[in-house]
Amino acid sequence: DAKTTQPTSMDCAEGRAANLPCNHSTISGNEYVYWYRQIHSQGPQYIIHGLKNNETNEMASLIITEDRKSSTLILPHATLRDTAVYYCIVRAALNQAGTALIFGKGTTLSVSS
Amino acid sequence: DGGITQSPKYLFRKEGQNVTLSCEQNLNHDAMYWYRQDPGQGLRLIYYSQIVNDFQKGDIAEGYSVSREKKESFPLTVTSAQKNPTAFYLCASSINSYADEQFFGPGTRLTVL
């Protein structure tokens, strides 16, 4: 799987948009970008994923650059409950030889009032 | 409610003892996974199972064993051969091994004294 690079930590004011960047310069053509988050001492939670088009769901938006070498997760109106570690992961959707997600250290997002 | 349960939340054992961590899911998922997380680190894959009666080693399988006799259950045994067993253990499942989303349990924090 391609490696990802994320900032170690970010801060965001409550009610503002949180923009979390991720670099994945070695991503392959068949690899998707996934985002998960982990609130302290809980299991990770799926947020969103995409291949090359921008994606939006009830939790967040995912913006992928045209060359697919980087992406940004956007939480449009951050709340205190969005404080968590956010993981950017790339993997092939049809990976037959090891199907688990590879989690790096992620970005610790701190939302404050 | 459908979901993944792990028990207990906290577990203490003496050094040299084997211990088995429970993971049960009622989501009718074929694939199940075990991850280990150390403080400030991402998740690392221990074992995964794509279907009943089948499982494969992940990146850090040494000192661990699993079984998959039933679709809904994937217990993990931490043996005395595991040199640093104190960690946060997370179980996950997905519809199949190609699924986009993995669902995680709440985790078991194992402390070996």
mmCIF file with all atom_site columns, C-alpha atoms in Angstrom:
data_model
loop_
_atom_site.group_PDB
_atom_site.id
_atom_site.type_symbol
_atom_site.label_atom_id
_atom_site.label_alt_id
_atom_site.label_comp_id
_atom_site.label_asym_id
_atom_site.label_entity_id
_atom_site.label_seq_id
_atom_site.pdbx_PDB_ins_code
_atom_site.Cartn_x
_atom_site.Cartn_y
_atom_site.Cartn_z
_atom_site.occupancy
_atom_site.B_iso_or_equiv
_atom_site.pdbx_formal_charge
_atom_site.auth_seq_id
_atom_site.auth_comp_id
_atom_site.auth_asym_id
_atom_site.auth_atom_id
_atom_site.pdbx_PDB_model_num
ATOM 1   C CA . ASP A 1 1   ? 0.000   0.000   0.000   1.00 0.00 ? 1   ASP A CA 1
ATOM 2   C CA . ALA A 1 2   ? 1.053   3.567   -0.640  1.00 0.00 ? 2   ALA A CA 1
ATOM 3   C CA . LYS A 1 3   ? 2.334   5.531   2.327   1.00 0.00 ? 3   LYS A CA 1
ATOM 4   C CA . THR A 1 4   ? 0.616   8.655   3.567   1.00 0.00 ? 4   THR A CA 1
ATOM 5   C CA . THR A 1 5   ? 1.934   11.757  5.300   1.00 0.00 ? 5   THR A CA 1
ATOM 6   C CA . GLN A 1 6   ? -0.212  13.770  7.673   1.00 0.00 ? 6   GLN A CA 1
ATOM 7   C CA . PRO A 1 7   ? 0.537   16.598  10.100  1.00 0.00 ? 7   PRO A CA 1
ATOM 8   C CA . THR A 1 8   ? 0.902   15.409  13.659  1.00 0.00 ? 8   THR A CA 1
ATOM 9   C CA . SER A 1 9   ? -1.662  17.793  15.104  1.00 0.00 ? 9   SER A CA 1
ATOM 10  C CA . MET A 1 10  ? -4.096  20.572  14.206  1.00 0.00 ? 10  MET A CA 1
ATOM 11  C CA . ASP A 1 11  ? -6.351  22.931  16.117  1.00 0.00 ? 11  ASP A CA 1
ATOM 12  C CA . CYS A 1 12  ? -9.775  24.199  15.112  1.00 0.00 ? 12  CYS A CA 1
ATOM 13  C CA . ALA A 1 13  ? -12.315 26.529  16.690  1.00 0.00 ? 13  ALA A CA 1
ATOM 14  C CA . GLU A 1 14  ? -15.773 25.119  17.300  1.00 0.00 ? 14  GLU A CA 1
ATOM 15  C CA . GLY A 1 15  ? -18.155 25.948  14.448  1.00 0.00 ? 15  GLY A CA 1
ATOM 16  C CA . ARG A 1 16  ? -15.382 26.536  11.933  1.00 0.00 ? 16  ARG A CA 1
ATOM 17  C CA . ALA A 1 17  ? -14.382 24.208  9.126   1.00 0.00 ? 17  ALA A CA 1
ATOM 18  C CA . ALA A 1 18  ? -11.575 21.760  9.857   1.00 0.00 ? 18  ALA A CA 1
ATOM 19  C CA . ASN A 1 19  ? -9.383  20.982  6.841   1.00 0.00 ? 19  ASN A CA 1
ATOM 20  C CA . LEU A 1 20  ? -7.133  17.976  7.334   1.00 0.00 ? 20  LEU A CA 1
ATOM 21  C CA . PRO A 1 21  ? -4.485  17.418  4.635   1.00 0.00 ? 21  PRO A CA 1
ATOM 22  C CA . CYS A 1 22  ? -2.923  14.157  3.528   1.00 0.00 ? 22  CYS A CA 1
ATOM 23  C CA . ASN A 1 23  ? -0.113  13.506  1.076   1.00 0.00 ? 23  ASN A CA 1
ATOM 24  C CA . HIS A 1 24  ? -0.019  10.229  -0.831  1.00 0.00 ? 24  HIS A CA 1
ATOM 25  C CA . SER A 1 25  ? 2.390   10.926  -3.660  1.00 0.00 ? 25  SER A CA 1
ATOM 26  C CA . THR A 1 26  ? 2.995   7.231   -4.505  1.00 0.00 ? 26  THR A CA 1
ATOM 27  C CA . ILE A 1 27  ? -0.658  6.267   -4.788  1.00 0.00 ? 27  ILE A CA 1
ATOM 28  C CA . SER A 1 28  ? -1.447  3.780   -7.564  1.00 0.00 ? 28  SER A CA 1
ATOM 29  C CA . GLY A 1 29  ? -4.234  4.112   -10.079 1.00 0.00 ? 29  GLY A CA 1
ATOM 30  C CA . ASN A 1 30  ? -6.413  1.482   -8.421  1.00 0.00 ? 30  ASN A CA 1
ATOM 31  C CA . GLU A 1 31  ? -5.933  2.686   -4.850  1.00 0.00 ? 31  GLU A CA 1
ATOM 32  C CA . TYR A 1 32  ? -8.635  4.524   -2.953  1.00 0.00 ? 32  TYR A CA 1
ATOM 33  C CA . VAL A 1 33  ? -8.211  7.133   -0.234  1.00 0.00 ? 33  VAL A CA 1
ATOM 34  C CA . TYR A 1 34  ? -9.968  6.294   3.027   1.00 0.00 ? 34  TYR A CA 1
ATOM 35  C CA . TRP A 1 35  ? -10.450 8.369   6.136   1.00 0.00 ? 35  TRP A CA 1
ATOM 36  C CA . TYR A 1 36  ? -11.137 6.987   9.604   1.00 0.00 ? 36  TYR A CA 1
ATOM 37  C CA . ARG A 1 37  ? -11.124 8.691   12.972  1.00 0.00 ? 37  ARG A CA 1
ATOM 38  C CA . GLN A 1 38  ? -10.516 7.421   16.485  1.00 0.00 ? 38  GLN A CA 1
ATOM 39  C CA . ILE A 1 39  ? -11.892 9.120   19.535  1.00 0.00 ? 39  ILE A CA 1
ATOM 40  C CA . HIS A 1 40  ? -9.776  8.521   22.617  1.00 0.00 ? 40  HIS A CA 1
ATOM 41  C CA . SER A 1 41  ? -9.824  4.891   23.816  1.00 0.00 ? 41  SER A CA 1
ATOM 42  C CA . GLN A 1 42  ? -12.462 3.828   21.294  1.00 0.00 ? 42  GLN A CA 1
ATOM 43  C CA . GLY A 1 43  ? -12.321 1.841   18.071  1.00 0.00 ? 43  GLY A CA 1
ATOM 44  C CA . PRO A 1 44  ? -11.787 3.724   14.799  1.00 0.00 ? 44  PRO A CA 1
ATOM 45  C CA . GLN A 1 45  ? -14.826 4.911   12.856  1.00 0.00 ? 45  GLN A CA 1
ATOM 46  C CA . TYR A 1 46  ? -15.121 5.051   9.079   1.00 0.00 ? 46  TYR A CA 1
ATOM 47  C CA . ILE A 1 47  ? -15.709 8.551   7.686   1.00 0.00 ? 47  ILE A CA 1
ATOM 48  C CA . ILE A 1 48  ? -15.470 8.571   3.918   1.00 0.00 ? 48  ILE A CA 1
ATOM 49  C CA . HIS A 1 49  ? -13.497 7.255   0.939   1.00 0.00 ? 49  HIS A CA 1
ATOM 50  C CA . GLY A 1 50  ? -12.924 8.163   -2.706  1.00 0.00 ? 50  GLY A CA 1
ATOM 51  C CA . LEU A 1 51  ? -10.946 7.336   -5.827  1.00 0.00 ? 51  LEU A CA 1
ATOM 52  C CA . LYS A 1 52  ? -10.591 10.531  -7.850  1.00 0.00 ? 52  LYS A CA 1
ATOM 53  C CA . ASN A 1 53  ? -13.827 12.479  -7.633  1.00 0.00 ? 53  ASN A CA 1
ATOM 54  C CA . ASN A 1 54  ? -14.716 14.625  -4.661  1.00 0.00 ? 54  ASN A CA 1
ATOM 55  C CA . GLU A 1 55  ? -17.050 12.907  -2.232  1.00 0.00 ? 55  GLU A CA 1
ATOM 56  C CA . THR A 1 56  ? -19.474 14.173  0.396   1.00 0.00 ? 56  THR A CA 1
ATOM 57  C CA . ASN A 1 57  ? -21.557 12.436  3.020   1.00 0.00 ? 57  ASN A CA 1
ATOM 58  C CA . GLU A 1 58  ? -23.311 13.427  6.216   1.00 0.00 ? 58  GLU A CA 1
ATOM 59  C CA . MET A 1 59  ? -20.040 13.518  8.143   1.00 0.00 ? 59  MET A CA 1
ATOM 60  C CA . ALA A 1 60  ? -17.507 15.150  5.846   1.00 0.00 ? 60  ALA A CA 1
ATOM 61  C CA . SER A 1 61  ? -16.262 16.037  2.380   1.00 0.00 ? 61  SER A CA 1
ATOM 62  C CA . LEU A 1 62  ? -13.217 14.581  0.673   1.00 0.00 ? 62  LEU A CA 1
ATOM 63  C CA . ILE A 1 63  ? -11.333 16.645  -1.871  1.00 0.00 ? 63  ILE A CA 1
ATOM 64  C CA . ILE A 1 64  ? -8.775  14.757  -3.980  1.00 0.00 ? 64  ILE A CA 1
ATOM 65  C CA . THR A 1 65  ? -6.370  16.679  -6.209  1.00 0.00 ? 65  THR A CA 1
ATOM 66  C CA . GLU A 1 66  ? -6.424  16.027  -9.928  1.00 0.00 ? 66  GLU A CA 1
ATOM 67  C CA . ASP A 1 67  ? -3.055  14.237  -9.821  1.00 0.00 ? 67  ASP A CA 1
ATOM 68  C CA . ARG A 1 68  ? -4.332  12.227  -6.794  1.00 0.00 ? 68  ARG A CA 1
ATOM 69  C CA . LYS A 1 69  ? -1.124  12.880  -4.879  1.00 0.00 ? 69  LYS A CA 1
ATOM 70  C CA . SER A 1 70  ? -2.894  14.596  -2.021  1.00 0.00 ? 70  SER A CA 1
ATOM 71  C CA . SER A 1 71  ? -6.317  14.988  -0.479  1.00 0.00 ? 71  SER A CA 1
ATOM 72  C CA . THR A 1 72  ? -8.122  17.030  2.151   1.00 0.00 ? 72  THR A CA 1
ATOM 73  C CA . LEU A 1 73  ? -10.799 15.914  4.575   1.00 0.00 ? 73  LEU A CA 1
ATOM 74  C CA . ILE A 1 74  ? -13.198 18.718  5.432   1.00 0.00 ? 74  ILE A CA 1
ATOM 75  C CA . LEU A 1 75  ? -15.413 18.786  8.504   1.00 0.00 ? 75  LEU A CA 1
ATOM 76  C CA . PRO A 1 76  ? -17.653 21.752  7.605   1.00 0.00 ? 76  PRO A CA 1
ATOM 77  C CA . HIS A 1 77  ? -18.699 22.786  11.123  1.00 0.00 ? 77  HIS A CA 1
ATOM 78  C CA . ALA A 1 78  ? -16.420 21.227  13.706  1.00 0.00 ? 78  ALA A CA 1
ATOM 79  C CA . THR A 1 79  ? -17.816 20.467  17.155  1.00 0.00 ? 79  THR A CA 1
ATOM 80  C CA . LEU A 1 80  ? -16.088 19.462  20.372  1.00 0.00 ? 80  LEU A CA 1
ATOM 81  C CA . ARG A 1 81  ? -17.084 15.865  19.671  1.00 0.00 ? 81  ARG A CA 1
ATOM 82  C CA . ASP A 1 82  ? -14.953 15.923  16.518  1.00 0.00 ? 82  ASP A CA 1
ATOM 83  C CA . THR A 1 83  ? -11.805 15.985  18.660  1.00 0.00 ? 83  THR A CA 1
ATOM 84  C CA . ALA A 1 84  ? -10.054 12.763  17.624  1.00 0.00 ? 84  ALA A CA 1
ATOM 85  C CA . VAL A 1 85  ? -7.145  11.247  15.727  1.00 0.00 ? 85  VAL A CA 1
ATOM 86  C CA . TYR A 1 86  ? -7.852  11.245  11.980  1.00 0.00 ? 86  TYR A CA 1
ATOM 87  C CA . TYR A 1 87  ? -6.229  8.596   9.809   1.00 0.00 ? 87  TYR A CA 1
ATOM 88  C CA . CYS A 1 88  ? -5.702  8.893   6.066   1.00 0.00 ? 88  CYS A CA 1
ATOM 89  C CA . ILE A 1 89  ? -5.267  5.475   4.438   1.00 0.00 ? 89  ILE A CA 1
ATOM 90  C CA . VAL A 1 90  ? -4.767  4.352   0.868   1.00 0.00 ? 90  VAL A CA 1
ATOM 91  C CA . ARG A 1 91  ? -5.456  0.850   -0.336  1.00 0.00 ? 91  ARG A CA 1
ATOM 92  C CA . ALA A 1 92  ? -6.714  -1.050  -3.346  1.00 0.00 ? 92  ALA A CA 1
ATOM 93  C CA . ALA A 1 93  ? -10.415 -1.873  -3.112  1.00 0.00 ? 93  ALA A CA 1
ATOM 94  C CA . LEU A 1 94  ? -9.827  -5.375  -4.433  1.00 0.00 ? 94  LEU A CA 1
ATOM 95  C CA . ASN A 1 95  ? -6.767  -6.334  -2.467  1.00 0.00 ? 95  ASN A CA 1
ATOM 96  C CA . GLN A 1 96  ? -6.605  -10.088 -2.300  1.00 0.00 ? 96  GLN A CA 1
ATOM 97  C CA . ALA A 1 97  ? -3.346  -10.515 -0.470  1.00 0.00 ? 97  ALA A CA 1
ATOM 98  C CA . GLY A 1 98  ? -3.901  -8.815  2.819   1.00 0.00 ? 98  GLY A CA 1
ATOM 99  C CA . THR A 1 99  ? -7.039  -6.878  3.118   1.00 0.00 ? 99  THR A CA 1
ATOM 100 C CA . ALA A 1 100 ? -6.491  -4.953  6.289   1.00 0.00 ? 100 ALA A CA 1
ATOM 101 C CA . LEU A 1 101 ? -6.159  -1.219  6.588   1.00 0.00 ? 101 LEU A CA 1
ATOM 102 C CA . ILE A 1 102 ? -2.712  0.181   7.308   1.00 0.00 ? 102 ILE A CA 1
ATOM 103 C CA . PHE A 1 103 ? -2.998  2.909   9.905   1.00 0.00 ? 103 PHE A CA 1
ATOM 104 C CA . GLY A 1 104 ? -0.225  5.448   10.401  1.00 0.00 ? 104 GLY A CA 1
ATOM 105 C CA . LYS A 1 105 ? -0.052  7.837   13.346  1.00 0.00 ? 105 LYS A CA 1
ATOM 106 C CA . GLY A 1 106 ? -2.712  10.152  11.946  1.00 0.00 ? 106 GLY A CA 1
ATOM 107 C CA . THR A 1 107 ? -3.493  13.775  12.777  1.00 0.00 ? 107 THR A CA 1
ATOM 108 C CA . THR A 1 108 ? -4.725  14.698  16.228  1.00 0.00 ? 108 THR A CA 1
ATOM 109 C CA . LEU A 1 109 ? -7.465  17.294  15.732  1.00 0.00 ? 109 LEU A CA 1
ATOM 110 C CA . SER A 1 110 ? -8.305  19.387  18.786  1.00 0.00 ? 110 SER A CA 1
ATOM 111 C CA . VAL A 1 111 ? -11.532 21.376  18.588  1.00 0.00 ? 111 VAL A CA 1
ATOM 112 C CA . SER A 1 112 ? -11.940 24.075  21.207  1.00 0.00 ? 112 SER A CA 1
ATOM 113 C CA . SER A 1 113 ? -14.734 26.473  22.141  1.00 0.00 ? 113 SER A CA 1
ATOM 114 C CA . ASP B 2 1   ? -28.580 -3.663  18.075  1.00 0.00 ? 1   ASP B CA 1
ATOM 115 C CA . GLY B 2 2   ? -26.084 -4.886  15.503  1.00 0.00 ? 2   GLY B CA 1
ATOM 116 C CA . GLY B 2 3   ? -22.423 -4.429  16.230  1.00 0.00 ? 3   GLY B CA 1
ATOM 117 C CA . ILE B 2 4   ? -19.151 -5.796  17.511  1.00 0.00 ? 4   ILE B CA 1
ATOM 118 C CA . THR B 2 5   ? -18.548 -6.535  21.134  1.00 0.00 ? 5   THR B CA 1
ATOM 119 C CA . GLN B 2 6   ? -15.250 -7.060  22.858  1.00 0.00 ? 6   GLN B CA 1
ATOM 120 C CA . SER B 2 7   ? -14.908 -8.156  26.411  1.00 0.00 ? 7   SER B CA 1
ATOM 121 C CA . PRO B 2 8   ? -13.655 -7.283  28.862  1.00 0.00 ? 8   PRO B CA 1
ATOM 122 C CA . LYS B 2 9   ? -12.863 -3.571  28.459  1.00 0.00 ? 9   LYS B CA 1
ATOM 123 C CA . TYR B 2 10  ? -9.840  -3.880  30.778  1.00 0.00 ? 10  TYR B CA 1
ATOM 124 C CA . LEU B 2 11  ? -7.850  -7.031  31.441  1.00 0.00 ? 11  LEU B CA 1
ATOM 125 C CA . PHE B 2 12  ? -4.953  -7.664  33.773  1.00 0.00 ? 12  PHE B CA 1
ATOM 126 C CA . ARG B 2 13  ? -2.731  -10.744 33.679  1.00 0.00 ? 13  ARG B CA 1
ATOM 127 C CA . LYS B 2 14  ? 0.477   -11.907 35.211  1.00 0.00 ? 14  LYS B CA 1
ATOM 128 C CA . GLU B 2 15  ? 3.526   -12.328 33.038  1.00 0.00 ? 15  GLU B CA 1
ATOM 129 C CA . GLY B 2 16  ? 3.780   -15.830 31.584  1.00 0.00 ? 16  GLY B CA 1
ATOM 130 C CA . GLN B 2 17  ? 0.049   -16.478 31.458  1.00 0.00 ? 17  GLN B CA 1
ATOM 131 C CA . ASN B 2 18  ? -1.890  -16.983 28.267  1.00 0.00 ? 18  ASN B CA 1
ATOM 132 C CA . VAL B 2 19  ? -5.001  -14.836 27.909  1.00 0.00 ? 19  VAL B CA 1
ATOM 133 C CA . THR B 2 20  ? -7.879  -14.942 25.406  1.00 0.00 ? 20  THR B CA 1
ATOM 134 C CA . LEU B 2 21  ? -9.645  -11.809 24.204  1.00 0.00 ? 21  LEU B CA 1
ATOM 135 C CA . SER B 2 22  ? -13.213 -12.147 23.037  1.00 0.00 ? 22  SER B CA 1
ATOM 136 C CA . CYS B 2 23  ? -14.664 -10.655 19.831  1.00 0.00 ? 23  CYS B CA 1
ATOM 137 C CA . GLU B 2 24  ? -18.255 -11.253 18.735  1.00 0.00 ? 24  GLU B CA 1
ATOM 138 C CA . GLN B 2 25  ? -20.231 -9.688  15.882  1.00 0.00 ? 25  GLN B CA 1
ATOM 139 C CA . ASN B 2 26  ? -23.882 -10.021 14.904  1.00 0.00 ? 26  ASN B CA 1
ATOM 140 C CA . LEU B 2 27  ? -23.532 -8.168  11.605  1.00 0.00 ? 27  LEU B CA 1
ATOM 141 C CA . ASN B 2 28  ? -23.327 -11.378 9.559   1.00 0.00 ? 28  ASN B CA 1
ATOM 142 C CA . HIS B 2 29  ? -19.916 -10.273 8.300   1.00 0.00 ? 29  HIS B CA 1
ATOM 143 C CA . ASP B 2 30  ? -17.588 -12.783 6.666   1.00 0.00 ? 30  ASP B CA 1
ATOM 144 C CA . ALA B 2 31  ? -14.304 -10.995 7.407   1.00 0.00 ? 31  ALA B CA 1
ATOM 145 C CA . MET B 2 32  ? -12.859 -10.277 10.829  1.00 0.00 ? 32  MET B CA 1
ATOM 146 C CA . TYR B 2 33  ? -9.600  -8.694  11.956  1.00 0.00 ? 33  TYR B CA 1
ATOM 147 C CA . TRP B 2 34  ? -7.443  -8.177  15.040  1.00 0.00 ? 34  TRP B CA 1
ATOM 148 C CA . TYR B 2 35  ? -5.283  -5.077  15.461  1.00 0.00 ? 35  TYR B CA 1
ATOM 149 C CA . ARG B 2 36  ? -2.911  -3.957  18.163  1.00 0.00 ? 36  ARG B CA 1
ATOM 150 C CA . GLN B 2 37  ? -2.380  -0.315  19.136  1.00 0.00 ? 37  GLN B CA 1
ATOM 151 C CA . ASP B 2 38  ? 0.444   0.980   21.321  1.00 0.00 ? 38  ASP B CA 1
ATOM 152 C CA . PRO B 2 39  ? 0.369   4.460   22.916  1.00 0.00 ? 39  PRO B CA 1
ATOM 153 C CA . GLY B 2 40  ? 0.692   7.240   20.347  1.00 0.00 ? 40  GLY B CA 1
ATOM 154 C CA . GLN B 2 41  ? 0.895   4.782   17.487  1.00 0.00 ? 41  GLN B CA 1
ATOM 155 C CA . GLY B 2 42  ? -1.345  3.652   14.677  1.00 0.00 ? 42  GLY B CA 1
ATOM 156 C CA . LEU B 2 43  ? -2.947  0.222   14.420  1.00 0.00 ? 43  LEU B CA 1
ATOM 157 C CA . ARG B 2 44  ? -0.986  -2.858  13.388  1.00 0.00 ? 44  ARG B CA 1
ATOM 158 C CA . LEU B 2 45  ? -2.607  -5.996  12.007  1.00 0.00 ? 45  LEU B CA 1
ATOM 159 C CA . ILE B 2 46  ? -2.178  -9.218  13.997  1.00 0.00 ? 46  ILE B CA 1
ATOM 160 C CA . TYR B 2 47  ? -4.459  -11.711 12.228  1.00 0.00 ? 47  TYR B CA 1
ATOM 161 C CA . TYR B 2 48  ? -7.372  -11.612 9.853   1.00 0.00 ? 48  TYR B CA 1
ATOM 162 C CA . SER B 2 49  ? -9.995  -14.073 8.705   1.00 0.00 ? 49  SER B CA 1
ATOM 163 C CA . GLN B 2 50  ? -11.798 -13.836 5.387   1.00 0.00 ? 50  GLN B CA 1
ATOM 164 C CA . ILE B 2 51  ? -14.239 -16.650 6.120   1.00 0.00 ? 51  ILE B CA 1
ATOM 165 C CA . VAL B 2 52  ? -15.092 -19.267 8.730   1.00 0.00 ? 52  VAL B CA 1
ATOM 166 C CA . ASN B 2 53  ? -12.364 -21.860 9.382   1.00 0.00 ? 53  ASN B CA 1
ATOM 167 C CA . ASP B 2 54  ? -9.776  -19.726 7.624   1.00 0.00 ? 54  ASP B CA 1
ATOM 168 C CA . PHE B 2 55  ? -7.333  -17.106 8.890   1.00 0.00 ? 55  PHE B CA 1
ATOM 169 C CA . GLN B 2 56  ? -4.041  -15.510 7.880   1.00 0.00 ? 56  GLN B CA 1
ATOM 170 C CA . LYS B 2 57  ? -1.183  -13.883 9.746   1.00 0.00 ? 57  LYS B CA 1
ATOM 171 C CA . GLY B 2 58  ? -0.853  -10.132 9.664   1.00 0.00 ? 58  GLY B CA 1
ATOM 172 C CA . ASP B 2 59  ? 2.252   -8.043  10.227  1.00 0.00 ? 59  ASP B CA 1
ATOM 173 C CA . ILE B 2 60  ? 2.822   -8.917  13.897  1.00 0.00 ? 60  ILE B CA 1
ATOM 174 C CA . ALA B 2 61  ? 1.387   -12.421 14.430  1.00 0.00 ? 61  ALA B CA 1
ATOM 175 C CA . GLU B 2 62  ? 4.254   -13.804 16.520  1.00 0.00 ? 62  GLU B CA 1
ATOM 176 C CA . GLY B 2 63  ? 3.108   -14.678 20.037  1.00 0.00 ? 63  GLY B CA 1
ATOM 177 C CA . TYR B 2 64  ? -0.583  -14.642 19.097  1.00 0.00 ? 64  TYR B CA 1
ATOM 178 C CA . SER B 2 65  ? -3.065  -17.282 17.967  1.00 0.00 ? 65  SER B CA 1
ATOM 179 C CA . VAL B 2 66  ? -6.650  -17.156 16.704  1.00 0.00 ? 66  VAL B CA 1
ATOM 180 C CA . SER B 2 67  ? -9.512  -19.443 15.744  1.00 0.00 ? 67  SER B CA 1
ATOM 181 C CA . ARG B 2 68  ? -12.581 -18.923 13.562  1.00 0.00 ? 68  ARG B CA 1
ATOM 182 C CA . GLU B 2 69  ? -14.912 -21.819 14.262  1.00 0.00 ? 69  GLU B CA 1
ATOM 183 C CA . LYS B 2 70  ? -18.034 -19.680 14.018  1.00 0.00 ? 70  LYS B CA 1
ATOM 184 C CA . LYS B 2 71  ? -18.852 -16.800 11.713  1.00 0.00 ? 71  LYS B CA 1
ATOM 185 C CA . GLU B 2 72  ? -19.704 -14.465 14.567  1.00 0.00 ? 72  GLU B CA 1
ATOM 186 C CA . SER B 2 73  ? -16.688 -15.170 16.778  1.00 0.00 ? 73  SER B CA 1
ATOM 187 C CA . PHE B 2 74  ? -12.943 -14.507 16.342  1.00 0.00 ? 74  PHE B CA 1
ATOM 188 C CA . PRO B 2 75  ? -11.117 -14.919 19.674  1.00 0.00 ? 75  PRO B CA 1
ATOM 189 C CA . LEU B 2 76  ? -7.481  -13.873 20.052  1.00 0.00 ? 76  LEU B CA 1
ATOM 190 C CA . THR B 2 77  ? -5.088  -15.633 22.421  1.00 0.00 ? 77  THR B CA 1
ATOM 191 C CA . VAL B 2 78  ? -2.081  -13.714 23.640  1.00 0.00 ? 78  VAL B CA 1
ATOM 192 C CA . THR B 2 79  ? 0.489   -16.335 24.556  1.00 0.00 ? 79  THR B CA 1
ATOM 193 C CA . SER B 2 80  ? 3.444   -16.142 26.901  1.00 0.00 ? 80  SER B CA 1
ATOM 194 C CA . ALA B 2 81  ? 5.666   -16.010 23.801  1.00 0.00 ? 81  ALA B CA 1
ATOM 195 C CA . GLN B 2 82  ? 4.501   -12.451 23.067  1.00 0.00 ? 82  GLN B CA 1
ATOM 196 C CA . LYS B 2 83  ? 7.308   -10.304 24.466  1.00 0.00 ? 83  LYS B CA 1
ATOM 197 C CA . ASN B 2 84  ? 5.390   -7.054  24.980  1.00 0.00 ? 84  ASN B CA 1
ATOM 198 C CA . PRO B 2 85  ? 1.710   -7.937  25.308  1.00 0.00 ? 85  PRO B CA 1
ATOM 199 C CA . THR B 2 86  ? 0.557   -4.792  27.120  1.00 0.00 ? 86  THR B CA 1
ATOM 200 C CA . ALA B 2 87  ? -1.447  -2.853  24.528  1.00 0.00 ? 87  ALA B CA 1
ATOM 201 C CA . PHE B 2 88  ? -4.893  -1.826  23.306  1.00 0.00 ? 88  PHE B CA 1
ATOM 202 C CA . TYR B 2 89  ? -6.433  -4.599  21.174  1.00 0.00 ? 89  TYR B CA 1
ATOM 203 C CA . LEU B 2 90  ? -9.089  -3.827  18.572  1.00 0.00 ? 90  LEU B CA 1
ATOM 204 C CA . CYS B 2 91  ? -11.290 -6.254  16.694  1.00 0.00 ? 91  CYS B CA 1
ATOM 205 C CA . ALA B 2 92  ? -13.007 -5.311  13.430  1.00 0.00 ? 92  ALA B CA 1
ATOM 206 C CA . SER B 2 93  ? -15.268 -6.894  10.846  1.00 0.00 ? 93  SER B CA 1
ATOM 207 C CA . SER B 2 94  ? -16.416 -6.182  7.310   1.00 0.00 ? 94  SER B CA 1
ATOM 208 C CA . ILE B 2 95  ? -19.034 -7.659  4.997   1.00 0.00 ? 95  ILE B CA 1
ATOM 209 C CA . ASN B 2 96  ? -16.255 -9.379  3.108   1.00 0.00 ? 96  ASN B CA 1
ATOM 210 C CA . SER B 2 97  ? -12.547 -8.866  2.625   1.00 0.00 ? 97  SER B CA 1
ATOM 211 C CA . TYR B 2 98  ? -13.156 -6.467  -0.266  1.00 0.00 ? 98  TYR B CA 1
ATOM 212 C CA . ALA B 2 99  ? -15.543 -4.205  1.606   1.00 0.00 ? 99  ALA B CA 1
ATOM 213 C CA . ASP B 2 100 ? -14.863 -0.494  1.853   1.00 0.00 ? 100 ASP B CA 1
ATOM 214 C CA . GLU B 2 101 ? -15.764 -0.101  5.483   1.00 0.00 ? 101 GLU B CA 1
ATOM 215 C CA . GLN B 2 102 ? -14.516 -1.963  8.531   1.00 0.00 ? 102 GLN B CA 1
ATOM 216 C CA . PHE B 2 103 ? -16.517 -1.779  11.736  1.00 0.00 ? 103 PHE B CA 1
ATOM 217 C CA . PHE B 2 104 ? -14.528 -1.707  14.948  1.00 0.00 ? 104 PHE B CA 1
ATOM 218 C CA . GLY B 2 105 ? -15.330 -2.902  18.424  1.00 0.00 ? 105 GLY B CA 1
ATOM 219 C CA . PRO B 2 106 ? -14.670 -0.802  21.538  1.00 0.00 ? 106 PRO B CA 1
ATOM 220 C CA . GLY B 2 107 ? -11.332 -2.505  22.241  1.00 0.00 ? 107 GLY B CA 1
ATOM 221 C CA . THR B 2 108 ? -9.750  -4.361  25.154  1.00 0.00 ? 108 THR B CA 1
ATOM 222 C CA . ARG B 2 109 ? -6.900  -2.800  27.088  1.00 0.00 ? 109 ARG B CA 1
ATOM 223 C CA . LEU B 2 110 ? -4.587  -5.589  28.227  1.00 0.00 ? 110 LEU B CA 1
ATOM 224 C CA . THR B 2 111 ? -2.040  -4.969  30.955  1.00 0.00 ? 111 THR B CA 1
ATOM 225 C CA . VAL B 2 112 ? 0.484   -7.638  31.826  1.00 0.00 ? 112 VAL B CA 1
ATOM 226 C CA . LEU B 2 113 ? 1.982   -7.200  35.267  1.00 0.00 ? 113 LEU B CA 1
#
